[in-house]
Short mmCIF file of C-alpha atoms in Angstrom, two decimals:
data_model
loop_
_atom_site.label_atom_id
_atom_site.label_comp_id
_atom_site.label_asym_id
_atom_site.label_seq_id
_atom_site.Cartn_x
_atom_site.Cartn_y
_atom_site.Cartn_z
CA MET A 1135 0.65 -0.01 0.37
CA THR A 1136 3.34 1.58 0.03
CA THR A 1137 5.29 3.69 -2.23
CA GLU A 1138 8.86 5.54 -1.73
CA ALA A 1139 6.36 8.38 -2.67
CA SER A 1140 4.70 8.72 0.03
CA ARG A 1141 5.88 6.50 3.11
CA ALA A 1142 1.62 6.05 3.88
CA GLN A 1143 1.00 2.76 6.30
CA ASP A 1144 -1.98 0.92 4.78
CA ARG A 1145 -3.43 0.14 8.37
CA GLY A 1146 -7.34 0.81 9.17
CA THR A 1147 -5.97 4.21 9.47
CA SER A 1148 -9.39 6.54 9.19
CA LEU A 1149 -9.48 8.47 6.45
CA TRP A 1150 -12.45 12.18 6.15
CA LYS A 1151 -14.60 11.74 4.34
CA PRO A 1152 -15.63 15.58 4.21
CA LEU A 1153 -19.58 16.88 4.17
CA VAL A 1154 -20.77 18.93 2.23
CA THR A 1155 -23.75 20.92 3.29
CA ILE A 1156 -26.14 22.54 0.87
CA LEU A 1157 -28.59 25.05 2.21
CA VAL A 1158 -31.75 24.09 -0.22
CA ILE A 1159 -33.93 26.29 0.91
CA GLY A 1160 -34.41 29.28 2.98
CA PHE A 1161 -36.43 30.23 5.65
CA PHE A 1162 -40.06 28.95 6.56
CA PHE A 1163 -42.44 29.09 9.43
CA VAL A 1164 -43.28 26.79 12.28
CA GLY A 1165 -45.96 28.14 14.28
CA SER A 1166 -43.68 30.95 15.72
CA LEU A 1167 -40.40 29.33 14.52
CA ILE A 1168 -38.48 30.12 12.19
CA VAL A 1169 -36.40 27.10 10.70
CA VAL A 1170 -33.22 26.85 8.28
CA VAL A 1171 -33.72 22.88 6.46
CA THR A 1172 -29.82 22.58 6.14
CA PHE A 1173 -29.33 19.07 3.60
CA VAL A 1174 -26.04 16.87 3.96
CA VAL A 1175 -25.37 15.34 0.94
CA SER A 1176 -22.73 12.54 1.22
CA SER A 1177 -19.35 12.38 -1.24
CA ILE A 1178 -19.49 9.52 -3.44
CA GLY A 1179 -15.54 8.59 -3.94
CA TYR A 1180 -15.04 5.89 -6.45
CA SER A 1181 -18.28 5.39 -7.18
CA ASN A 1182 -20.08 6.56 -3.71
CA ASN A 1183 -19.34 4.92 -4.53
CA SER A 1184 -16.50 5.20 -2.68
CA GLN A 1185 -16.14 3.27 -1.71
CA SER A 1186 -13.82 1.19 -3.55
CA CYS A 1187 -15.21 -0.14 -1.95
CA GLU A 1188 -13.89 0.38 -0.31
CA SER A 1189 -13.79 2.73 4.60
CA GLY A 1190 -13.97 4.51 8.58
CA SER A 1191 -14.85 8.16 9.39
CA PRO A 1192 -17.43 10.78 10.52
CA ASP A 1193 -20.33 8.95 10.07
CA ASN A 1194 -22.07 11.04 7.90
CA GLN A 1195 -25.62 12.24 8.58
CA ALA A 1196 -27.96 10.38 6.01
CA ILE A 1197 -30.32 14.18 4.77
CA GLY A 1198 -33.11 12.37 6.55
CA ALA A 1199 -32.33 12.16 9.51
CA VAL A 1200 -32.37 15.89 9.80
CA ASP A 1201 -35.55 16.36 10.35
CA ASP A 1202 -36.60 16.61 13.83
CA GLY A 1203 -40.43 15.86 13.95
CA LEU A 1204 -41.27 20.30 12.65
CA GLY A 1205 -41.42 18.00 9.10
CA VAL A 1206 -40.47 19.29 5.71
CA PRO A 1207 -41.53 22.16 3.22
CA GLU A 1208 -44.12 20.60 1.79
CA GLU A 1209 -43.24 20.51 -2.13
CA LEU A 1210 -39.87 18.49 -0.76
CA HIS A 1211 -41.82 16.24 1.19
CA ASP A 1212 -44.15 15.57 -1.77
CA GLU A 1213 -41.31 14.74 -4.48
CA GLN A 1214 -39.59 12.03 -1.65
CA LEU A 1215 -43.37 10.71 -1.92
CA ARG A 1216 -43.69 11.23 -6.47
CA ASN A 1217 -39.36 9.64 -6.17
CA ALA A 1218 -40.26 6.02 -3.29
CA ARG A 1219 -42.53 5.83 -5.78
CA ILE A 1220 -41.30 5.96 -9.31
CA ILE A 1221 -38.04 4.20 -7.03
CA ASP A 1222 -40.45 1.11 -6.51
CA ARG A 1223 -42.57 0.90 -10.03
CA THR A 1224 -39.23 0.30 -11.09
CA ALA A 1225 -37.37 -1.53 -9.11
CA ALA A 1226 -41.53 -4.11 -9.72
CA ALA A 1227 -41.34 -3.88 -13.31
CA LEU A 1228 -38.11 -5.71 -13.06
CA GLY A 1229 -39.18 -8.40 -11.70
CA LEU A 1230 -37.11 -7.95 -7.55
CA SER A 1231 -39.10 -8.06 -3.77
CA GLY A 1232 -40.76 -5.19 -2.44
CA GLN A 1233 -37.33 -5.72 -0.10
CA ALA A 1234 -34.72 -4.50 -2.74
CA SER A 1235 -37.84 -1.32 -2.90
CA ARG A 1236 -36.98 -0.47 0.90
CA ILE A 1237 -33.36 -0.58 0.32
CA ALA A 1238 -32.91 0.88 -2.56
CA ILE A 1239 -35.10 3.80 -1.52
CA ILE A 1240 -33.29 3.48 2.20
CA ALA A 1241 -30.10 4.09 0.54
CA ALA A 1242 -31.66 7.22 -2.05
CA MET A 1243 -32.58 8.92 1.63
CA GLY A 1244 -29.12 8.61 2.99
CA GLU A 1245 -27.30 9.61 -0.62
CA SER A 1246 -30.40 13.12 -1.29
CA SER A 1247 -32.68 12.10 1.39
CA LEU A 1248 -35.01 11.42 -1.73
CA ILE A 1249 -34.68 14.90 -3.83
CA ASN A 1250 -33.32 14.51 -7.88
CA ILE A 1251 -30.61 17.40 -6.99
CA ASP A 1252 -28.46 17.98 -9.84
CA PHE A 1253 -25.11 18.61 -8.16
CA GLY A 1254 -23.34 16.86 -5.95
CA ASP A 1255 -20.57 18.13 -3.52
CA GLU A 1256 -17.56 19.10 -5.89
CA GLY A 1257 -16.01 22.51 -6.20
CA GLN A 1258 -16.10 21.79 -2.15
CA GLY A 1259 -12.17 20.64 -1.75
CA VAL A 1260 -13.28 16.47 -2.67
CA THR A 1261 -12.41 14.35 -4.07
CA ASN A 1262 -12.38 10.42 -4.62
CA PRO A 1263 -9.34 8.18 -3.92
CA ASP A 1264 -7.35 8.99 -7.11
CA GLY A 1265 -7.41 12.70 -6.88
CA SER A 1266 -10.31 13.11 -9.25
CA ALA A 1267 -13.31 15.47 -8.31
CA THR A 1268 -15.58 13.90 -7.98
CA THR A 1269 -19.04 13.79 -10.45
CA SER A 1270 -22.09 12.70 -7.64
CA LYS A 1271 -25.49 14.31 -8.96
CA GLY A 1272 -29.12 13.10 -8.33
CA LEU A 1273 -31.01 10.68 -6.20
CA PHE A 1274 -28.67 8.21 -5.54
CA GLN A 1275 -26.00 10.54 -6.35
CA GLN A 1276 -23.99 8.26 -8.97
CA GLN A 1277 -20.86 9.17 -9.97
CA THR A 1278 -20.75 10.44 -14.01
CA SER A 1279 -16.98 10.48 -14.26
CA GLN A 1280 -16.83 7.11 -12.66
CA GLY A 1281 -19.49 5.05 -15.45
CA TRP A 1282 -22.94 5.35 -13.56
CA GLY A 1283 -24.05 7.47 -16.53
CA THR A 1284 -24.65 11.12 -18.57
CA VAL A 1285 -25.33 14.15 -16.40
CA GLU A 1286 -29.09 12.51 -18.26
CA GLN A 1287 -29.45 9.17 -16.78
CA VAL A 1288 -27.47 9.45 -13.29
CA THR A 1289 -30.70 12.51 -12.65
CA ASP A 1290 -33.55 10.71 -14.33
CA PRO A 1291 -34.68 8.83 -11.41
CA GLU A 1292 -36.22 5.39 -12.80
CA HIS A 1293 -32.53 5.25 -15.42
CA ALA A 1294 -30.37 5.96 -11.39
CA THR A 1295 -33.04 3.75 -9.94
CA LYS A 1296 -32.56 0.65 -12.26
CA SER A 1297 -28.24 1.44 -12.00
CA PHE A 1298 -28.34 1.31 -8.07
CA LEU A 1299 -30.30 -2.63 -8.69
CA LEU A 1300 -28.84 -3.56 -11.76
CA GLY A 1301 -26.02 -2.33 -11.97
CA PRO A 1302 -24.69 0.57 -14.21
CA ARG A 1303 -25.41 -1.50 -17.33
CA HIS A 1304 -28.58 -2.56 -16.24
CA ASP A 1305 -27.49 -5.94 -16.55
CA GLY A 1306 -27.34 -7.22 -12.96
CA ALA A 1307 -23.95 -7.90 -13.30
CA SER A 1308 -21.81 -4.65 -13.54
CA ARG A 1309 -22.21 -3.87 -9.87
CA GLY A 1310 -25.68 -2.83 -8.82
CA LEU A 1311 -27.24 -4.41 -6.08
CA VAL A 1312 -28.73 -8.06 -6.96
CA THR A 1313 -25.01 -7.68 -7.40
CA VAL A 1314 -24.27 -8.13 -3.40
CA SER A 1315 -24.42 -11.85 -2.41
CA GLY A 1316 -27.29 -11.95 0.61
CA TRP A 1317 -28.97 -8.36 -0.35
CA GLU A 1318 -32.47 -9.79 0.69
CA THR A 1319 -31.37 -10.58 4.31
CA GLY A 1320 -28.00 -8.99 5.19
CA GLU A 1321 -27.89 -5.28 7.02
CA ILE A 1322 -28.60 -3.33 4.37
CA THR A 1323 -26.72 -0.36 5.62
CA ARG A 1324 -23.89 -2.85 4.96
CA VAL A 1325 -25.83 -4.14 1.82
CA ILE A 1326 -26.28 -0.57 -0.26
CA HIS A 1327 -22.80 0.24 1.18
CA ARG A 1328 -21.07 -2.91 -0.82
CA VAL A 1329 -23.45 -0.79 -3.94
CA GLN A 1330 -22.24 2.66 -2.97
CA ARG A 1331 -19.30 2.51 -1.53
CA ASN A 1332 -19.54 5.09 0.89
CA SER A 1333 -16.51 6.05 3.19
CA ASN A 1334 -18.43 4.81 6.04
CA ALA A 1335 -20.44 1.66 5.94
CA ASN A 1336 -22.77 2.18 8.14
CA HIS A 1337 -23.98 5.67 7.05
CA TYR A 1338 -27.13 4.02 5.84
CA ALA A 1339 -28.56 3.11 9.89
CA ASP A 1340 -29.47 7.13 10.11
CA SER A 1341 -32.12 6.44 7.14
CA TYR A 1342 -33.86 3.66 8.14
CA GLY A 1343 -36.48 5.70 10.60
CA PRO A 1344 -37.13 8.01 7.85
CA ALA A 1345 -36.57 5.76 5.00
CA GLU A 1346 -39.35 3.58 6.31
CA LYS A 1347 -42.12 6.43 6.75
CA ILE A 1348 -41.43 8.12 3.68
CA ILE A 1349 -42.47 3.94 2.54
CA ARG A 1350 -46.21 3.85 4.49
CA GLU A 1351 -46.98 7.48 4.00
CA ALA A 1352 -46.38 6.50 -0.31
CA GLY A 1353 -48.43 2.95 0.60
CA ILE A 1354 -45.79 1.14 -0.59
CA ASP A 1355 -46.14 -2.98 -0.42
CA VAL A 1356 -41.62 -4.31 1.07
CA ASP A 1357 -43.19 -7.27 1.00
CA ARG A 1358 -43.83 -7.94 -3.01
CA SER A 1359 -42.81 -11.20 -3.71
CA ALA A 1360 -40.38 -11.61 -6.52
CA ASP A 1361 -41.55 -12.08 -10.00
CA GLU A 1362 -39.06 -14.52 -11.96
CA GLU A 1363 -40.57 -13.99 -15.07
CA ASP A 1364 -40.20 -9.63 -15.66
CA GLN A 1365 -36.80 -10.75 -14.65
CA GLU A 1366 -36.31 -12.74 -16.96
CA GLU A 1367 -35.14 -10.49 -19.68
CA TRP A 1368 -32.14 -8.17 -17.54
CA ARG A 1369 -30.81 -11.65 -16.98
CA GLY A 1370 -30.76 -12.72 -20.18
CA THR A 1371 -28.30 -9.66 -20.88
CA GLU A 1372 -25.55 -10.70 -22.88
CA ALA A 1373 -22.29 -11.11 -22.39
CA ARG A 1374 -20.36 -7.55 -22.34
CA SER A 1375 -17.71 -7.44 -25.20
CA PRO A 1376 -13.83 -6.60 -24.47
CA GLY A 1377 -14.46 -3.23 -25.90
CA ASP A 1378 -17.37 -2.58 -22.91
CA SER A 1379 -15.77 -0.97 -19.40
CA ALA A 1380 -16.19 -3.01 -16.57
CA VAL A 1381 -17.60 -0.47 -13.18
CA ALA A 1382 -15.34 -1.72 -10.85
CA GLY A 1383 -15.04 0.76 -7.77
CA GLY A 1384 -16.26 3.57 -9.83
CA GLY A 1385 -15.77 2.05 -13.83
CA THR A 1386 -12.67 1.54 -15.06
CA ARG A 1387 -10.72 2.46 -19.07
CA GLY A 1388 -8.54 -0.50 -19.27
CA SER A 1389 -9.92 -3.97 -21.26
CA VAL A 1390 -13.02 -6.53 -19.22
CA ALA A 1391 -12.44 -10.02 -19.60
CA ASP A 1392 -15.59 -11.48 -21.05
CA LEU A 1393 -15.93 -14.42 -19.02
CA ASP A 1394 -19.39 -15.98 -18.56
CA GLY A 1395 -20.52 -18.46 -15.17
CA CYS A 1396 -23.44 -15.74 -12.69
CA SER A 1397 -23.29 -16.63 -8.68
CA SER A 1398 -26.44 -17.98 -7.00
CA ASP A 1399 -26.85 -14.79 -5.48
CA GLY A 1400 -28.72 -13.50 -8.62
CA GLY A 1401 -26.41 -12.49 -11.34
CA ALA A 1402 -22.70 -11.94 -9.72
CA ARG A 1403 -20.56 -13.12 -12.26
CA ALA A 1404 -18.12 -15.29 -10.66
CA GLY A 1405 -14.27 -16.38 -11.74
CA VAL A 1406 -13.15 -19.98 -13.13
CA PRO A 1407 -12.92 -22.66 -10.02
CA GLY A 1408 -9.06 -22.89 -9.17
CA ARG A 1409 -6.25 -22.15 -7.73
CA THR A 1410 -2.40 -21.19 -8.16
CA ALA A 1411 0.16 -23.49 -8.62
CA ASP A 1412 2.06 -23.70 -5.62
CA GLY A 1413 -0.43 -22.00 -1.97
CA LYS A 1414 3.07 -21.81 -0.08
CA ASN A 1415 3.67 -17.73 0.16
CA THR A 1416 6.66 -17.62 -2.78
CA TYR A 1417 8.29 -14.21 -1.51
CA PRO A 1418 11.64 -13.67 -2.19
CA TRP A 1419 12.77 -11.44 0.51
CA ASP A 1420 10.98 -11.73 3.76
CA ALA A 1421 14.80 -12.26 5.24
CA VAL A 1422 15.25 -8.69 4.66
CA THR A 1423 12.58 -7.15 5.31
CA PRO A 1424 12.55 -4.42 8.55
CA ALA A 1425 10.14 -3.92 11.29
CA PRO A 1426 7.42 -1.72 11.33
CA GLY A 1427 8.09 1.66 10.64
CA VAL A 1428 11.08 1.06 8.55
CA TYR A 1429 10.11 1.37 4.92
CA ASN A 1430 13.28 -0.32 2.43
CA VAL A 1431 13.36 -0.17 -1.16
CA ASP A 1432 13.74 -3.51 -2.75
CA PRO A 1433 13.89 -4.64 -6.54
CA VAL A 1434 10.30 -3.98 -7.50
CA ARG A 1435 10.52 -0.53 -6.76
CA PHE A 1436 8.23 -1.34 -3.22
CA PHE A 1437 9.75 -1.09 -0.06
CA TYR A 1438 9.63 -4.46 1.85
CA GLY A 1439 7.65 -6.22 3.30
CA GLU A 1440 4.02 -3.93 1.86
CA CYS A 1441 1.29 -5.21 0.09
CA THR A 1442 2.66 -3.35 -3.84
CA SER A 1443 5.90 -5.37 -2.78
CA TYR A 1444 4.03 -8.59 -2.17
CA ALA A 1445 1.58 -8.20 -5.35
CA ALA A 1446 4.57 -6.99 -7.59
CA TRP A 1447 6.12 -10.32 -6.92
CA LYS A 1448 3.52 -12.15 -7.60
CA VAL A 1449 2.62 -10.89 -11.05
CA ASN A 1450 6.67 -10.95 -11.78
CA GLU A 1451 6.68 -13.95 -10.55
CA LEU A 1452 4.07 -15.20 -12.95
CA MET A 1453 5.31 -13.11 -15.96
CA GLY A 1454 8.49 -14.66 -15.78
CA GLY A 1455 11.02 -13.22 -13.75
CA SER A 1456 12.89 -13.81 -10.48
CA PRO A 1457 15.02 -12.55 -7.51
CA THR A 1458 17.45 -11.30 -10.11
CA ASP A 1459 15.52 -10.72 -13.11
CA ILE A 1460 13.27 -7.80 -12.46
CA ILE A 1461 9.92 -7.60 -14.94
CA PHE A 1462 7.46 -6.63 -13.99
CA ASP A 1463 8.04 -3.21 -11.21
CA ASN A 1464 7.05 -0.24 -10.25
CA ASN A 1465 7.34 1.51 -13.38
CA PHE A 1466 6.06 -1.18 -15.33
CA GLY A 1467 4.02 -0.13 -18.27
CA GLY A 1468 4.78 3.24 -18.16
CA HIS A 1469 2.83 4.47 -15.36
CA THR A 1470 4.02 4.30 -11.84
CA LYS A 1471 1.25 1.96 -9.82
CA GLY A 1472 2.33 3.72 -6.32
CA ASN A 1473 0.43 2.67 -3.21
CA GLY A 1474 -2.42 -0.46 -3.74
CA GLY A 1475 -5.60 2.01 -3.96
CA GLU A 1476 -3.77 3.64 -7.26
CA TRP A 1477 -3.21 0.63 -9.15
CA LYS A 1478 -6.26 0.44 -10.71
CA SER A 1479 -5.45 3.87 -12.53
CA ALA A 1480 -2.92 2.58 -12.94
CA TRP A 1481 -3.56 -0.80 -14.73
CA GLU A 1482 -6.37 1.43 -17.10
CA ALA A 1483 -3.74 3.69 -17.52
CA SER A 1484 -1.76 1.90 -19.61
CA GLY A 1485 -4.67 -0.38 -21.25
CA TRP A 1486 -4.90 -3.95 -18.58
CA THR A 1487 -8.02 -6.18 -18.52
CA VAL A 1488 -9.30 -4.72 -14.94
CA SER A 1489 -12.53 -6.96 -14.25
CA THR A 1490 -15.82 -7.35 -11.29
CA VAL A 1491 -14.61 -10.99 -12.49
CA PRO A 1492 -12.05 -12.76 -11.04
CA LYS A 1493 -9.34 -14.94 -11.69
CA VAL A 1494 -6.25 -17.20 -10.31
CA ASP A 1495 -3.35 -14.90 -10.56
CA SER A 1496 -4.65 -11.71 -10.78
CA VAL A 1497 -4.27 -8.43 -8.55
CA ALA A 1498 -6.96 -8.41 -5.57
CA TRP A 1499 -7.71 -4.65 -5.09
CA TRP A 1500 -9.80 -2.19 -3.14
CA GLY A 1501 -9.54 1.68 -2.68
CA PRO A 1502 -9.38 3.72 0.29
CA ASN A 1503 -10.46 1.98 3.20
CA GLY A 1504 -12.10 -0.38 0.97
CA GLY A 1505 -12.07 -3.66 3.19
CA ALA A 1506 -11.59 -5.39 6.15
CA GLY A 1507 -7.59 -3.91 6.73
CA VAL A 1508 -7.93 -1.99 4.33
CA GLY A 1509 -6.27 2.01 5.11
CA ALA A 1510 -6.25 5.36 4.09
CA ALA A 1511 -3.67 3.80 1.04
CA GLY A 1512 -5.94 0.66 -0.09
CA HIS A 1513 -4.15 -2.16 -0.58
CA VAL A 1514 -3.68 -4.96 -2.71
CA GLY A 1515 -3.32 -9.39 -1.89
CA TRP A 1516 -3.75 -12.19 -4.26
CA VAL A 1517 -6.28 -13.75 -5.93
CA ASP A 1518 -4.46 -17.38 -5.14
CA GLU A 1519 -7.63 -19.70 -5.19
CA ILE A 1520 -11.10 -19.76 -6.84
CA THR A 1521 -13.79 -22.23 -5.06
CA GLU A 1522 -15.95 -24.21 -7.01
CA ASP A 1523 -19.47 -22.52 -5.05
CA GLY A 1524 -17.40 -18.73 -7.21
CA ARG A 1525 -15.58 -17.93 -3.70
CA VAL A 1526 -11.87 -16.50 -3.23
CA ILE A 1527 -8.98 -16.76 -1.27
CA ILE A 1528 -7.01 -14.59 -0.86
CA SER A 1529 -3.13 -13.81 0.49
CA GLU A 1530 -1.49 -10.68 0.99
CA TYR A 1531 1.46 -8.32 3.19
CA ASN A 1532 0.76 -6.31 5.56
CA ASN A 1533 -3.12 -5.96 6.54
CA SER A 1534 -2.79 -5.24 10.59
CA TYR A 1535 -6.60 -7.44 10.14
CA TYR A 1536 -4.98 -11.08 9.09
CA ALA A 1537 -1.91 -10.57 10.51
CA PRO A 1538 0.71 -9.23 13.22
CA PRO A 1539 0.99 -5.56 12.52
CA GLY A 1540 4.29 -4.60 10.52
CA HIS A 1541 5.12 -6.55 7.06
CA LYS A 1542 3.95 -9.77 7.91
CA TYR A 1543 2.44 -12.62 4.84
CA SER A 1544 -1.37 -13.69 5.18
CA ARG A 1545 -3.18 -16.35 3.58
CA ARG A 1546 -7.03 -15.83 4.39
CA SER A 1547 -8.95 -19.11 5.71
CA VAL A 1548 -10.98 -18.61 4.85
CA ALA A 1549 -13.17 -17.59 1.24
CA ILE A 1550 -14.43 -14.39 0.14
CA ASP A 1551 -17.61 -13.18 -2.11
CA PRO A 1552 -15.38 -12.00 -5.06
CA GLY A 1553 -17.67 -8.76 -4.28
CA GLN A 1554 -16.02 -8.17 -1.37
CA VAL A 1555 -13.08 -6.87 -2.82
CA GLY A 1556 -13.11 -3.73 -5.18
CA ALA A 1557 -11.43 -4.93 -8.57
CA TYR A 1558 -9.63 -7.48 -10.09
CA LEU A 1559 -6.79 -6.81 -12.37
CA TYR A 1560 -5.45 -9.48 -14.26
CA VAL A 1561 -2.05 -9.91 -15.16
CA PRO A 1562 -0.90 -7.52 -18.49
CA GLU A 1563 0.69 -9.93 -21.53
CA ARG A 1564 4.90 -8.92 -22.39
#
């Protein structure tokens, strides 16, 4: 996660994700009180988008949570009801259950207070993990610059709802709600986080109450059963072609693996089962790896014992290199890889394959604070194995959640859902 330039520790440090406070409406009277209604819009980052991810920060306040019992202006309340009904009709037309409507309404409440705003936090000093400006708009604060569509699309409530439910491609495979394993029964804020990738995975819990109030007022049946016949159209979407751009933690510019296979979670793509030829740790520099807090440059131009050093070694090894014959390093392909969180953009800039589909012997990538043990610098690991049910087993260095602190190897004993990884970076061809 750390490079010679930054020396940022890649463990569980918090990433402050600023909030943008926007005065949506001036003053209105409730009895003899003058009340200022303030909306707080959370930055979407890498498609909430950020993310990836994958990030501990002070809790973002859901816009809907500002309702303290005094009520909101009638015109805004009416819009909340109208947008909630659009979300519900869209989910029902796709054959999804009432729980999908509930989850989407809570997500929109947490992002925009169910108001279809045409702005986000641009111009407020908030940036994506790769340094680019955020472009969040609409009910779900989807970023136009991260593959979620045009301004017209992300501010069209029906289109934006389809994107949240089915993924940016509306295909049930490109990181929408239906690609999240166990989405109908999982903790709602965590399920939404897997799609939106807010800086705080618990952000949406504050919106449960306000959203349920709107759901009741709008007369929405959240106990509606799914209709599999209505799901056939989007579930039958053809596999993406290599020329398309994938969306994984905010979109990619590299090519996309065109792999078949759907998991039992309702559309999430699974990789081909298999494992590396040797499941043992092959990192060759443990003997010279320093203690925690000490950073020495290694032969692949990262720091010994960091996650980036290990992942770079594995790529180098797969490409036919050795400790004395380095093929892949920090500058290979003409683009510096940097911290773990920067690897995905470097892969894209080099035109290498970035995918949501796991592949044995590929780099597992997380954006800043994108998962357990992942800090503000992001993280990279290695896909050692894909199980028969499509789950992945990761090996890595310097993830304090799975190993003792400081430059230590770990191999996760429990396979994880592939969607828990921000993206998969395929090893480039020589």
